[in-house]
Short mmCIF file of C-alpha atoms in Angstrom, two decimals:
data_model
loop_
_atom_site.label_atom_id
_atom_site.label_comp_id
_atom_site.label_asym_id
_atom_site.label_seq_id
_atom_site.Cartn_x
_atom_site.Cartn_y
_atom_site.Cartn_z
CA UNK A 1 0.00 0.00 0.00
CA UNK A 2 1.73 3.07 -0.74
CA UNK A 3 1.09 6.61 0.03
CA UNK A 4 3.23 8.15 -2.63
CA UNK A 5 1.80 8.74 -5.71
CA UNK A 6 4.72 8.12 -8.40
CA UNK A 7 2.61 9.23 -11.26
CA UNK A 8 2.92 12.58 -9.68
CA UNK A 9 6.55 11.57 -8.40
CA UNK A 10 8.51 10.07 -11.22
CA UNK A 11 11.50 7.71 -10.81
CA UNK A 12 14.23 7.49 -13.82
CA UNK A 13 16.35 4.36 -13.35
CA UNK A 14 19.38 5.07 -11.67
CA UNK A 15 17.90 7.68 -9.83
CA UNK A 16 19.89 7.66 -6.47
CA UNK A 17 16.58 7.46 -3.34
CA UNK A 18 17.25 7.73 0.05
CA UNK A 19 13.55 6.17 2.03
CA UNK A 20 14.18 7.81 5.21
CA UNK A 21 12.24 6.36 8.30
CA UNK A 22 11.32 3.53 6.05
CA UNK A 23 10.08 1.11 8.54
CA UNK A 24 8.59 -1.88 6.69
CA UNK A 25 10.09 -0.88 3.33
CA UNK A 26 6.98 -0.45 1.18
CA UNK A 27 8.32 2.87 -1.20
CA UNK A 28 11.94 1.34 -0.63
CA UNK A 29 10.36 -2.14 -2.62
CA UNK A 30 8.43 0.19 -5.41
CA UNK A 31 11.48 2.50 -5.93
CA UNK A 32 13.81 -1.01 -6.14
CA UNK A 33 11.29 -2.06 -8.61
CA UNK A 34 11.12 1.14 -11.07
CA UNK A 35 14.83 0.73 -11.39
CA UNK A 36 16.45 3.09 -8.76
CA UNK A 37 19.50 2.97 -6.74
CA UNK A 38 17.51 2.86 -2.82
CA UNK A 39 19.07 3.58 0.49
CA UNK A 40 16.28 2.83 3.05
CA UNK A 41 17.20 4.02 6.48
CA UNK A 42 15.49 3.44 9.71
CA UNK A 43 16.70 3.37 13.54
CA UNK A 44 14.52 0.50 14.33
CA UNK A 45 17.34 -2.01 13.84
CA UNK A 46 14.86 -4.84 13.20
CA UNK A 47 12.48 -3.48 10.80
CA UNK A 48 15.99 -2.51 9.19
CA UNK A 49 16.92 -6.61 9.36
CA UNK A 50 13.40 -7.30 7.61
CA UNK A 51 13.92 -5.01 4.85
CA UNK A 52 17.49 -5.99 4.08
CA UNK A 53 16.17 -9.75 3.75
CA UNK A 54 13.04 -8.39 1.52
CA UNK A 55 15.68 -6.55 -0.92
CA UNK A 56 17.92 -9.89 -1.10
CA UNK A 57 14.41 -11.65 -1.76
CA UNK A 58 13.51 -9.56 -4.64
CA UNK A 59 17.19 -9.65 -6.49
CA UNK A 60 16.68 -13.21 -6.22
CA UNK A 61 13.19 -13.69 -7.77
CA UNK A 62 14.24 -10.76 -10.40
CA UNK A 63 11.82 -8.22 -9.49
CA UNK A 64 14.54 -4.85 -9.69
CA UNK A 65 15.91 -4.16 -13.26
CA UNK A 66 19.62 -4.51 -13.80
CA UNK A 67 21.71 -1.82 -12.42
CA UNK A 68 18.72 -1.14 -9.55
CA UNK A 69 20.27 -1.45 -6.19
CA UNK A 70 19.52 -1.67 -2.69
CA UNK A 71 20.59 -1.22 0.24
CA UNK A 72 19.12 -1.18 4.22
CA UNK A 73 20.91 0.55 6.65
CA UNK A 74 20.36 1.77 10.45
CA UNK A 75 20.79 5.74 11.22
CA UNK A 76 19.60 8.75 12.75
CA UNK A 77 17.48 11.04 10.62
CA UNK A 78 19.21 13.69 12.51
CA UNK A 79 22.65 13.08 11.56
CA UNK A 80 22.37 11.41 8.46
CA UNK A 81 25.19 9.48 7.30
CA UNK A 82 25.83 10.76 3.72
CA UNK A 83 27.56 13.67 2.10
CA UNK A 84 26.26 16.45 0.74
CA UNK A 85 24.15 16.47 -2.37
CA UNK A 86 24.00 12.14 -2.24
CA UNK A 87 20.53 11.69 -3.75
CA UNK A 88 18.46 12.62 -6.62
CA UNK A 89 15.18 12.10 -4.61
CA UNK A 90 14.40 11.61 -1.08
CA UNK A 91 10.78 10.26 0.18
CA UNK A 92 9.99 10.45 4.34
CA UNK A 93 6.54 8.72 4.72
CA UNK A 94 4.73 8.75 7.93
CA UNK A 95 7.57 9.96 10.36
CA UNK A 96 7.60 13.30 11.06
CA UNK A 97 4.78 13.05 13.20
CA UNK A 98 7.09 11.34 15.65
CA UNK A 99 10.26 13.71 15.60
CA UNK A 100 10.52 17.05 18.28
CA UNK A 101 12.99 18.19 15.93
CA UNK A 102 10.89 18.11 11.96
CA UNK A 103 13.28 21.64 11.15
CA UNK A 104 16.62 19.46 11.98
CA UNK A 105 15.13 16.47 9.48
CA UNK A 106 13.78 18.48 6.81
CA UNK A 107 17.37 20.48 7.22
CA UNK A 108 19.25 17.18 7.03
CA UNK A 109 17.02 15.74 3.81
CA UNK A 110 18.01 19.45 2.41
CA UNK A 111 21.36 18.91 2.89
CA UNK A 112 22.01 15.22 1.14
CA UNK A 113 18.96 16.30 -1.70
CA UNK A 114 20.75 17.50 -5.02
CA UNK A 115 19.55 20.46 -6.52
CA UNK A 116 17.39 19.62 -8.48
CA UNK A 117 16.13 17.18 -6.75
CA UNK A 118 12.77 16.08 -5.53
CA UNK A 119 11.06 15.40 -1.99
CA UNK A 120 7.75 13.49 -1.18
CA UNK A 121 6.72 13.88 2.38
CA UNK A 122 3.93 12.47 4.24
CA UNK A 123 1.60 13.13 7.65
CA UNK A 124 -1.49 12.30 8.94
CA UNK A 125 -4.47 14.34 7.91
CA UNK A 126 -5.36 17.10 10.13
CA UNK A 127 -9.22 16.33 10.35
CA UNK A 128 -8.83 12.41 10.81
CA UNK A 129 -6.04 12.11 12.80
CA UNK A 130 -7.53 15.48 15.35
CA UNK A 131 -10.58 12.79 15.85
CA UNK A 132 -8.18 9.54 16.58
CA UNK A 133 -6.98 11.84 19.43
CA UNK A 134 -9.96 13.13 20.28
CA UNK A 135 -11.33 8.99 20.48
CA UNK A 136 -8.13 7.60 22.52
CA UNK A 137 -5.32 9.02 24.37
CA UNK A 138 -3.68 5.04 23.87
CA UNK A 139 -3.04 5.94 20.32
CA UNK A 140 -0.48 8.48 20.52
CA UNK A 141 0.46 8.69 23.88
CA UNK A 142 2.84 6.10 23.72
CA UNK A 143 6.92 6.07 23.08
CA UNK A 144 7.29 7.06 19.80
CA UNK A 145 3.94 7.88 19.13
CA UNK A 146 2.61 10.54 17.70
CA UNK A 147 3.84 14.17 19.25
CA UNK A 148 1.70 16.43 16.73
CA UNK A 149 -1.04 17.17 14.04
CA UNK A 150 0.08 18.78 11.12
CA UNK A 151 -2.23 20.97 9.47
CA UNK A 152 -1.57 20.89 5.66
CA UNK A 153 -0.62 24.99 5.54
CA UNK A 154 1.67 24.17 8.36
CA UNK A 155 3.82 21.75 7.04
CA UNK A 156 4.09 23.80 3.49
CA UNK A 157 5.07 26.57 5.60
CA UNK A 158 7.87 24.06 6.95
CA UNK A 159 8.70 22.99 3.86
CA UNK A 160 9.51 26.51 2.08
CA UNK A 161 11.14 27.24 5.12
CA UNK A 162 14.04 24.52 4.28
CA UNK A 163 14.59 26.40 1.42
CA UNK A 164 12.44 23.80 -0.98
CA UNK A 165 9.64 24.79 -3.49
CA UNK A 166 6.55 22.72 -3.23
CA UNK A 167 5.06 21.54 -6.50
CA UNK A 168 2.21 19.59 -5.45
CA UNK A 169 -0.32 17.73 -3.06
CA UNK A 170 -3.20 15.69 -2.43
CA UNK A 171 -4.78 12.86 -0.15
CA UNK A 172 -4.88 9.60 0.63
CA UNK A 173 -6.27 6.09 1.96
CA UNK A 174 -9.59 7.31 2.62
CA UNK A 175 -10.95 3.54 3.12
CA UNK A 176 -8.24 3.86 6.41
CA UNK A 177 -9.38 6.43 8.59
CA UNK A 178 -12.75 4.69 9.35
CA UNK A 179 -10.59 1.85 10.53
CA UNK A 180 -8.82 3.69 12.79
CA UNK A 181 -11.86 5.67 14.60
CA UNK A 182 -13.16 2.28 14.96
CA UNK A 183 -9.55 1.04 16.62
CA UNK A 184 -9.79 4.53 19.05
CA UNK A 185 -13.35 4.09 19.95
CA UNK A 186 -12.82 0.12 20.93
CA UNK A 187 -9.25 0.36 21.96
CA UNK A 188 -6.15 0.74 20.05
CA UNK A 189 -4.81 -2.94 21.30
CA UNK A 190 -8.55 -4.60 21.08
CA UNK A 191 -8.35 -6.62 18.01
CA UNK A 192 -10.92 -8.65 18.83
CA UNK A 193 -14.01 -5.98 18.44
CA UNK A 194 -16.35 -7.38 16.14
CA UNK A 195 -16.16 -4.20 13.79
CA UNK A 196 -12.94 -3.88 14.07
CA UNK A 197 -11.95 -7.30 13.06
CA UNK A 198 -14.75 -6.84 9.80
CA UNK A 199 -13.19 -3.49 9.06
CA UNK A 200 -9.67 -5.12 8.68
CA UNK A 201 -11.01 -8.08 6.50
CA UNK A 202 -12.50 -5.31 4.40
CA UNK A 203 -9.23 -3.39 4.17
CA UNK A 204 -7.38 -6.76 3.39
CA UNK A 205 -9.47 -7.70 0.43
CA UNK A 206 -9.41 -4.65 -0.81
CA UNK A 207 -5.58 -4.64 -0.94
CA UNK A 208 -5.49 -7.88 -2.33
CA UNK A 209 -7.78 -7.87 -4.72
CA UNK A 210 -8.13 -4.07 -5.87
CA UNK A 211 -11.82 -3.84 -6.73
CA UNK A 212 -12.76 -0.89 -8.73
CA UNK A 213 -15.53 -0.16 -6.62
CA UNK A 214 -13.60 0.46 -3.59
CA UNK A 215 -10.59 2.24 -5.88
CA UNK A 216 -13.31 4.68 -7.10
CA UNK A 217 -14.85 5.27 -3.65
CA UNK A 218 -11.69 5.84 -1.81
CA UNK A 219 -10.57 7.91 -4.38
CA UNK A 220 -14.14 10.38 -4.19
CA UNK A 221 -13.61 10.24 -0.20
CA UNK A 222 -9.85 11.23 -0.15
CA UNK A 223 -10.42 14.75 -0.31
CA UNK A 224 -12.58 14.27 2.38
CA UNK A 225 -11.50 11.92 4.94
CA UNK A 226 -8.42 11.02 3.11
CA UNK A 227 -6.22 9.23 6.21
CA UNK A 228 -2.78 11.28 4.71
CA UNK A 229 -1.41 14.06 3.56
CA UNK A 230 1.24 14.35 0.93
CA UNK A 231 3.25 17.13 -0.29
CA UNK A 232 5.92 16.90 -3.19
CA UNK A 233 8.48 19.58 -3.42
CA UNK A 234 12.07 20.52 -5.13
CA UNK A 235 15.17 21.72 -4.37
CA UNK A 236 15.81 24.58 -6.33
CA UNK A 237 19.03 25.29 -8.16
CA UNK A 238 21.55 27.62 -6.66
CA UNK A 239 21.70 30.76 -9.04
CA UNK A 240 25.27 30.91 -10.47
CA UNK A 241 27.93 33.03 -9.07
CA UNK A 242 28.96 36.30 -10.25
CA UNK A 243 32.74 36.01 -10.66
CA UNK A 244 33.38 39.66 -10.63
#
């Protein structure tokens, strides 16, 4: 399931992607399979382990073009280990949310982008996440949960701040945030819920299978209850230096 939109975020092969914060590895996979060179970075050491054995799964069974590459690493979003200008694109999905310091990481991703290069960031929605709060303190107040709710002017503002030039947004998983009112309202841990439990074997199917119905109604609802927010910007080009 992925939350960046490539059609609106194009990958040439041999495009050099760092997935920062890329937990289970899903854009790390997509960007492995369109050809690029990937870096996905996480501090979760084991997540890291999962995704390294994913990427040796997929070289194996063929799935990455030749000269795609892959590599899973542990790091600190912070202080990331690269030089300057490393990467031609850089995608953080779902993690500032958790970070005190979002200027430091969008600095950092700044600093290793080429210019040139693009970003694709994403954050829960304002409007659905505000009512998970509202539902259950469980679901963020826990370590590494949740520390804010972006509102989408907010995090543009953050963005131009860094010194990048957005280009374009939108929503999505709309089918999702139902899911996870009905997770706050019966208990974040409470699998066992009846609705909850039907929800999820909805969600499920619908990943698996990828009915149009469901594909056309999520797409209608994700302006409107859309579960995340995604912003795409670039890093603009220094302007050249006057010699005299």
């Amino acid at each position: 399931m992925l939350t960046v939109d490539f059609s609106r975020f194009p990958l040439a092969p041999g495009d050099r992607v760092l997935d920062l914060g890329c937990g289970a590895g899903r854009h790390a996979f997509e960007c492995y399979r369109r050809g690029a060179r990937v870096v996905a970075l996480d501090r979760n050491a084991e997540e890291i382990r999962e995704v390294a054995k994913w990427f040796a799964a997929m070289e194996e069974a063929g799935e990455a073009p030749a000269g795609a590459t892959a590599t899973a690493m542990e790091g600190d979003a912070l202080a990331l280990p690269f030089p300057d200008e490393s990467f031609d694109v850089v995608i953080i999905s779902e993690v500032m949310e958790h970070i005190h310091d979002d200027k430091g990481v969008l600095a950092e991703m700044v600093r290793v982008l080429k210019p040139g290069g693009r970003i694709a960031i994403t954050v829960p929605r304002y409007g659905p996440e505000k009512v998970c709060w509202t539902l259950s303190d469980a679901y963020h107040e826990v370590e590494g949960g949740h520390i804010r709710i972006y509102k989408a002017d907010q995090l543009l503002a953050r963005i131009r701040e860094a010194g990048l030039k957005p280009y374009g947004t939108h929503h999505a998983h709309a089918l999702h945030s139902p899911y996870w009112w009905l997770k706050c309202a019966f208990g974040v841990d409470n699998d066992k819920a009846l609705p909850v439990r039907a929800y999820h074997k909805l969600l499920v199917w619908d990943i698996m299978k990828k009915p149009l119905a469901t594909r056309v109604a999520e797409q209608a609802l994700n302006p409107l209850i859309g579960k995340s927010f995604v912003a795409y910007a670039t890093k603009p080009h220094l302007p050249p230096v006057d010699a005299a």
